[in-house]
Amino acid sequence: MTTNLLQVNNLKQYFPIKGGFFGRRVNDVKAVDDISFAVKEGETLSIVGESGCGKSTTGRAILRLDEPTSGEVSFNGVDLLSLNGREMRKQRKDLQIIFQDPYASINPRQTVRKVLDEAMEIQNVVPRKDRADRMMELMETVGLGRHQLDRFPHEFSGGQRQRIGIARALAVDPKLIVCDESVSALDVSIQAQVLNLLKKLQKDFNLTYLFISHDLGVVRHISDRVMVMYLGKIVEIGDKKSVFDNPKHPYTKTLLSAIPVPDPTAERDQIVLRGDVPSPIDPPTGCRFHTRCPFATDKCKEEVPELRQDADLMKDGHNAACHYIEEIESGEMKPKYK
Ligand code: SF4
């Protein structure tokens, strides 16, 4: 049985808004609001949603790059939020991140050799005498040449720089990597190469990925399971096939209907959302999606829907947070607009 490598319970990440003469806390941006989920060892869980839904904030909170407001993050049985700075630094060996922007995430004044050496030095994972060999091995692992070790970041293309970012993460032999929009800044053909590399590395090194992306085409390619977020909440989670082929939350259906299809003449039922994403400072009551949902009722404005599974309509592990899964599915409830 595959065990959970990461267990997140009731995670909240609020950012204070200060105001007035004394700079007091007057409100909060509720970027992530009470979410719970698990990631199994060796799998890829993708977090998707529009900009501002809380997906990147979730990744950063798990790694404690931003200190979470409350909740539990258990990694490999260790309660990360209870660790002091020194203990957390030790855990960081197993928890790495690959950022979106390969240009910004690598020091432009350091050669690749220095970037990799520093990563190994901080975590003290490879004895100094073995580092040169390890660096050459890493370069080959990510599809770069050994002879490129003494080059500076500006001498590489965007895709190659992202490979350096991957080599830096791998240098410390991690267990879990948070890929935060890691291929979003790359051209489509380069994206595919980097995604294939990430898949190969996952197999070779039994890596676990938390893959954060707004691009559902990319998510479909890389994920085992998918978690959809809206305004700081999880609205749907399940294995990739279930969520993509059989979405149950109106918001997931909307996102999926917007994926481009290769055949421009193909008939499709595209759902267009009304209005903008509301402010996370003062999110809507009840179901946070009710201000944009074509099925919303008074109950939706008042009651927060639980993440739940309808055993007749959904596979095990597939859950959606909507009061009306059955009614929408049966056609008993019709959208008020299209
Ligand atoms: Fe729409 Fe109501 Fe379901 Fe929310 S609970 S997704 S508002 S139908």
CSV table of N, CA and C and ligand atoms in Angstrom, one decimal, residues 248-251 286-297 299-301 303-305 321-325 328 333, ligand 1:
chain,number,residue,atom,x,y,z
A,248,LYS,N,-17.3,17.2,-11.5
A,248,LYS,CA,-18.6,17.3,-10.8
A,248,LYS,C,-18.9,18.7,-10.3
A,249,HIS,N,-17.9,19.5,-10.1
A,249,HIS,CA,-18.1,20.9,-9.6
A,249,HIS,C,-18.3,21.9,-10.8
A,250,PRO,N,-19.3,22.7,-10.7
A,250,PRO,CA,-19.5,23.7,-11.8
A,250,PRO,C,-18.2,24.5,-12.2
A,251,TYR,N,-17.4,24.8,-11.2
A,251,TYR,CA,-16.2,25.6,-11.5
A,251,TYR,C,-15.2,24.7,-12.3
A,286,GLY,N,-21.1,31.3,2.4
A,286,GLY,CA,-21.6,30.1,1.9
A,286,GLY,C,-20.6,29.5,0.9
A,287,CYS,N,-21.1,29.1,-0.3
A,287,CYS,CA,-20.2,28.6,-1.3
A,287,CYS,C,-19.5,29.8,-1.9
A,288,ARG,N,-18.2,29.8,-1.9
A,288,ARG,CA,-17.5,31.0,-2.4
A,288,ARG,C,-17.7,31.2,-3.9
A,289,PHE,N,-18.1,30.2,-4.6
A,289,PHE,CA,-18.3,30.3,-6.0
A,289,PHE,C,-19.7,30.8,-6.4
A,290,HIS,N,-20.6,31.1,-5.4
A,290,HIS,CA,-22.0,31.3,-5.7
A,290,HIS,C,-22.2,32.6,-6.5
A,291,THR,N,-21.2,33.6,-6.4
A,291,THR,CA,-21.4,34.8,-7.1
A,291,THR,C,-21.2,34.6,-8.6
A,292,ARG,N,-20.6,33.5,-9.0
A,292,ARG,CA,-20.4,33.3,-10.4
A,292,ARG,C,-21.0,32.0,-11.0
A,293,CYS,N,-21.7,31.2,-10.1
A,293,CYS,CA,-22.1,29.9,-10.4
A,293,CYS,C,-23.5,30.0,-11.1
A,294,PRO,N,-23.7,29.4,-12.3
A,294,PRO,CA,-25.0,29.5,-12.9
A,294,PRO,C,-26.1,28.7,-12.3
A,295,PHE,N,-25.7,27.9,-11.2
A,295,PHE,CA,-26.7,27.0,-10.6
A,295,PHE,C,-27.1,27.5,-9.1
A,296,ALA,N,-26.4,28.6,-8.7
A,296,ALA,CA,-26.5,29.1,-7.3
A,296,ALA,C,-27.9,29.3,-6.8
A,297,THR,N,-28.2,28.9,-5.6
A,297,THR,CA,-29.5,29.1,-5.0
A,297,THR,C,-29.3,29.9,-3.6
A,299,LYS,N,-29.5,28.7,-0.7
A,299,LYS,CA,-28.8,27.8,0.2
A,299,LYS,C,-27.3,28.0,-0.1
A,300,CYS,N,-26.9,28.2,-1.4
A,300,CYS,CA,-25.5,28.3,-1.7
A,300,CYS,C,-24.9,29.6,-1.1
A,301,LYS,N,-25.7,30.6,-0.9
A,301,LYS,CA,-25.3,31.9,-0.3
A,301,LYS,C,-25.0,31.8,1.2
A,303,GLU,N,-24.8,28.4,3.1
A,303,GLU,CA,-24.2,27.2,3.7
A,303,GLU,C,-22.9,26.9,2.9
A,304,VAL,N,-21.8,26.6,3.7
A,304,VAL,CA,-20.6,26.2,3.0
A,304,VAL,C,-20.7,24.7,2.6
A,305,PRO,N,-20.5,24.4,1.3
A,305,PRO,CA,-20.6,23.0,1.0
A,305,PRO,C,-19.4,22.2,1.4
A,321,ALA,N,-17.0,19.9,-3.7
A,321,ALA,CA,-17.7,20.8,-2.7
A,321,ALA,C,-18.8,21.5,-3.4
A,322,CYS,N,-19.9,20.8,-3.5
A,322,CYS,CA,-21.1,21.5,-4.1
A,322,CYS,C,-22.4,20.8,-3.5
A,323,HIS,N,-23.4,21.7,-3.2
A,323,HIS,CA,-24.6,21.1,-2.6
A,323,HIS,C,-25.4,20.3,-3.5
A,324,TYR,N,-25.2,20.5,-4.8
A,324,TYR,CA,-26.2,20.0,-5.8
A,324,TYR,C,-25.5,19.1,-6.8
A,325,ILE,N,-24.6,18.2,-6.4
A,325,ILE,CA,-23.9,17.3,-7.4
A,325,ILE,C,-24.9,16.5,-8.1
A,328,ILE,N,-27.5,18.6,-10.4
A,328,ILE,CA,-26.9,19.1,-11.6
A,328,ILE,C,-26.7,18.0,-12.6
A,333,MET,N,-31.5,20.3,-12.1
A,333,MET,CA,-31.2,21.7,-12.0
A,333,MET,C,-30.6,22.2,-13.3
B,1,SF4,FE1,-22.8,26.4,-7.5
B,1,SF4,FE2,-24.2,26.2,-5.2
B,1,SF4,FE3,-22.7,24.1,-6.1
B,1,SF4,FE4,-21.5,26.3,-5.1
B,1,SF4,S1,-22.8,24.9,-4.0
B,1,SF4,S2,-21.0,25.2,-6.9
B,1,SF4,S3,-22.9,27.9,-5.9
B,1,SF4,S4,-24.5,25.0,-7.1
